[in-house]
GROMACS .gro file of C-alpha atoms in nm:
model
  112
    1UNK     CA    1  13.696  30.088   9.756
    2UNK     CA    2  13.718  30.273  10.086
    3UNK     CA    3  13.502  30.111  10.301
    4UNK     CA    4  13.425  30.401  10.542
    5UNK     CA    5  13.182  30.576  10.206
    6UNK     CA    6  12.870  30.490  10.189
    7UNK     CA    7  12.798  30.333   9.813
    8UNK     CA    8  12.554  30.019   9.723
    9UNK     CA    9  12.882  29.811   9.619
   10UNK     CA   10  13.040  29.843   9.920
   11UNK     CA   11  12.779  29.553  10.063
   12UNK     CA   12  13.040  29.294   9.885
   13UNK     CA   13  13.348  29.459  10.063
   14UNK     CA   14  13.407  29.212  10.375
   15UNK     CA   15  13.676  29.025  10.530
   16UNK     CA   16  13.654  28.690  10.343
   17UNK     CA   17  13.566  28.457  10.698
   18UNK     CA   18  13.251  28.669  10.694
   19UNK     CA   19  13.030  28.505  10.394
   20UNK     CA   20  13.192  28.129  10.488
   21UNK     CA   21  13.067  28.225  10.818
   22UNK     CA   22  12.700  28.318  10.670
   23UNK     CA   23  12.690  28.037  10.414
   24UNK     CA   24  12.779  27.817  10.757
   25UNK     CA   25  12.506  27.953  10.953
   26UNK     CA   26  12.263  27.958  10.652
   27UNK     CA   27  12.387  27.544  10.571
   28UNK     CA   28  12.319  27.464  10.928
   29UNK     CA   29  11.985  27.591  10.943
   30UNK     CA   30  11.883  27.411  10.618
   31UNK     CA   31  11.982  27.116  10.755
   32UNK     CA   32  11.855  27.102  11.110
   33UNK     CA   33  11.490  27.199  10.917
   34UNK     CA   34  11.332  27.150  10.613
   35UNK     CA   35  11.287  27.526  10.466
   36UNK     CA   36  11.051  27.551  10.154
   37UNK     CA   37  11.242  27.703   9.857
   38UNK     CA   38  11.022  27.989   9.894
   39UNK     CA   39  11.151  28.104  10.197
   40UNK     CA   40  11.501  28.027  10.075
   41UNK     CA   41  11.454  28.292   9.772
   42UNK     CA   42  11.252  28.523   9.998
   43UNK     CA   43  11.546  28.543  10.242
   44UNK     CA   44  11.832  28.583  10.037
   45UNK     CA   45  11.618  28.849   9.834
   46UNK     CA   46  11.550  29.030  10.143
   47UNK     CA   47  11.910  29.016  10.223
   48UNK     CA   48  12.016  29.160   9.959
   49UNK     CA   49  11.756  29.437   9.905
   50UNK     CA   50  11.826  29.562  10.294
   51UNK     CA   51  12.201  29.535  10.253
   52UNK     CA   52  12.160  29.803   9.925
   53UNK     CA   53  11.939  29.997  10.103
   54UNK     CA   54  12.160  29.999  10.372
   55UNK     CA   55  12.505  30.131  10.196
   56UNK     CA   56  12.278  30.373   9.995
   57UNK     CA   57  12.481  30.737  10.006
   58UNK     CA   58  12.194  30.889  10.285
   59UNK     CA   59  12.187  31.204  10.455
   60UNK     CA   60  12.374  31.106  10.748
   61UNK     CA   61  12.099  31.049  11.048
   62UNK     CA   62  12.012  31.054  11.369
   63UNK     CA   63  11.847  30.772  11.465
   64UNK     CA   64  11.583  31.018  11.679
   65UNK     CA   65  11.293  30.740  11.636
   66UNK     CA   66  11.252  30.437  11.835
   67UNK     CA   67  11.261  30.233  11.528
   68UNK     CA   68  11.649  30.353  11.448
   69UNK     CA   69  11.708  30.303  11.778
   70UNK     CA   70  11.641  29.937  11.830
   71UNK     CA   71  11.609  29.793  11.467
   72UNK     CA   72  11.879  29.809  11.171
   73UNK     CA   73  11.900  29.993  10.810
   74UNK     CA   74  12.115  30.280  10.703
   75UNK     CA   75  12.118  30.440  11.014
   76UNK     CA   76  12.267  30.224  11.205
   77UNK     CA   77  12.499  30.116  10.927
   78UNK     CA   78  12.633  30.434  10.815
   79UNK     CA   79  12.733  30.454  11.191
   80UNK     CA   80  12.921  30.106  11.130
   81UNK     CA   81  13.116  30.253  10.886
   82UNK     CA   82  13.228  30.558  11.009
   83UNK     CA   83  13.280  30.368  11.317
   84UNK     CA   84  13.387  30.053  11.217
   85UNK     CA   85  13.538  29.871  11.522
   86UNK     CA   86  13.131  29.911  11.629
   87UNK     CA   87  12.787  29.874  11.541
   88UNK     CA   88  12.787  29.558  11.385
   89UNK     CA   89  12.419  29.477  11.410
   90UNK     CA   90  12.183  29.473  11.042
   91UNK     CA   91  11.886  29.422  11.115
   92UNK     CA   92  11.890  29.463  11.476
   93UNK     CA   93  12.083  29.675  11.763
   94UNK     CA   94  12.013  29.397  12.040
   95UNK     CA   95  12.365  29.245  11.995
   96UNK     CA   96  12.559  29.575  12.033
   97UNK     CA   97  12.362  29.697  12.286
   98UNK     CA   98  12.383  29.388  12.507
   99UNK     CA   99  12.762  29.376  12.432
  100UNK     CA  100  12.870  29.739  12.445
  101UNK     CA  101  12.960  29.778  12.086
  102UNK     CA  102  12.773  30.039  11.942
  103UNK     CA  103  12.927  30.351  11.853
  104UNK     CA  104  13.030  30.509  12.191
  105UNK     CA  105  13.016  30.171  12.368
  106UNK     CA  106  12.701  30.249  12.523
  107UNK     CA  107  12.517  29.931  12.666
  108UNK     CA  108  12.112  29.890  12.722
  109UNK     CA  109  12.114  29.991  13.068
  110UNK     CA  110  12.310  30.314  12.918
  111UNK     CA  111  12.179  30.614  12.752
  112UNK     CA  112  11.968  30.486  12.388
   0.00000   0.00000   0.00000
């Protein structure tokens, strides 16, 4: 599957160190607090529902509103994929703004 096209599947496409790294970061957490099952199912759930969302085949956007600016969903991820050495963020710009990775390599003192 070419990654670059936007499709619902693609969310499983990844380099295979990136869902060891996730179940790591998701282990840790559950063991440095106790985390109700709820939340457990709740986050996963939400995972998954904004990673589909995400690789839906959208018009391709803009990003004019504040909101695609600074938080994640298919805009900034359809930019991730035609770009793909940038925009890495999912739920939230901060990271490649702070680190000069979004498409352009524009930083937050730089033009939004």
């Amino acid at each position: 599957m070419d990654d670059r096209r936007m499709h619902p599947l693609a969310l499983f496409v990844m380099h295979p160190a990136e869902p060891l790294g996730f179940a790591l970061v998701v282990g840790l957490a559950l063991v440095a607090a106790p985390v109700p099952l709820v939340a457990i199912v709740a986050f996963f759930g939400l995972n998954l529902a904004m990673g589909t969302l995400a690789h839906l085949p959208a018009p391709q956007l803009h990003g004019d509103r504040w909101p695609d600016r600074w938080l994640g969903g298919a805009v900034l991820h359809q930019g991730h994929h035609r770009t793909p050495e940038g925009d890495f963020g999912f739920f939230t710009q901060v990271w490649d703004r702070l680190l000069g990775t979004r498409s352009g390599g524009s930083t937050v003192a730089g033009p939004p």
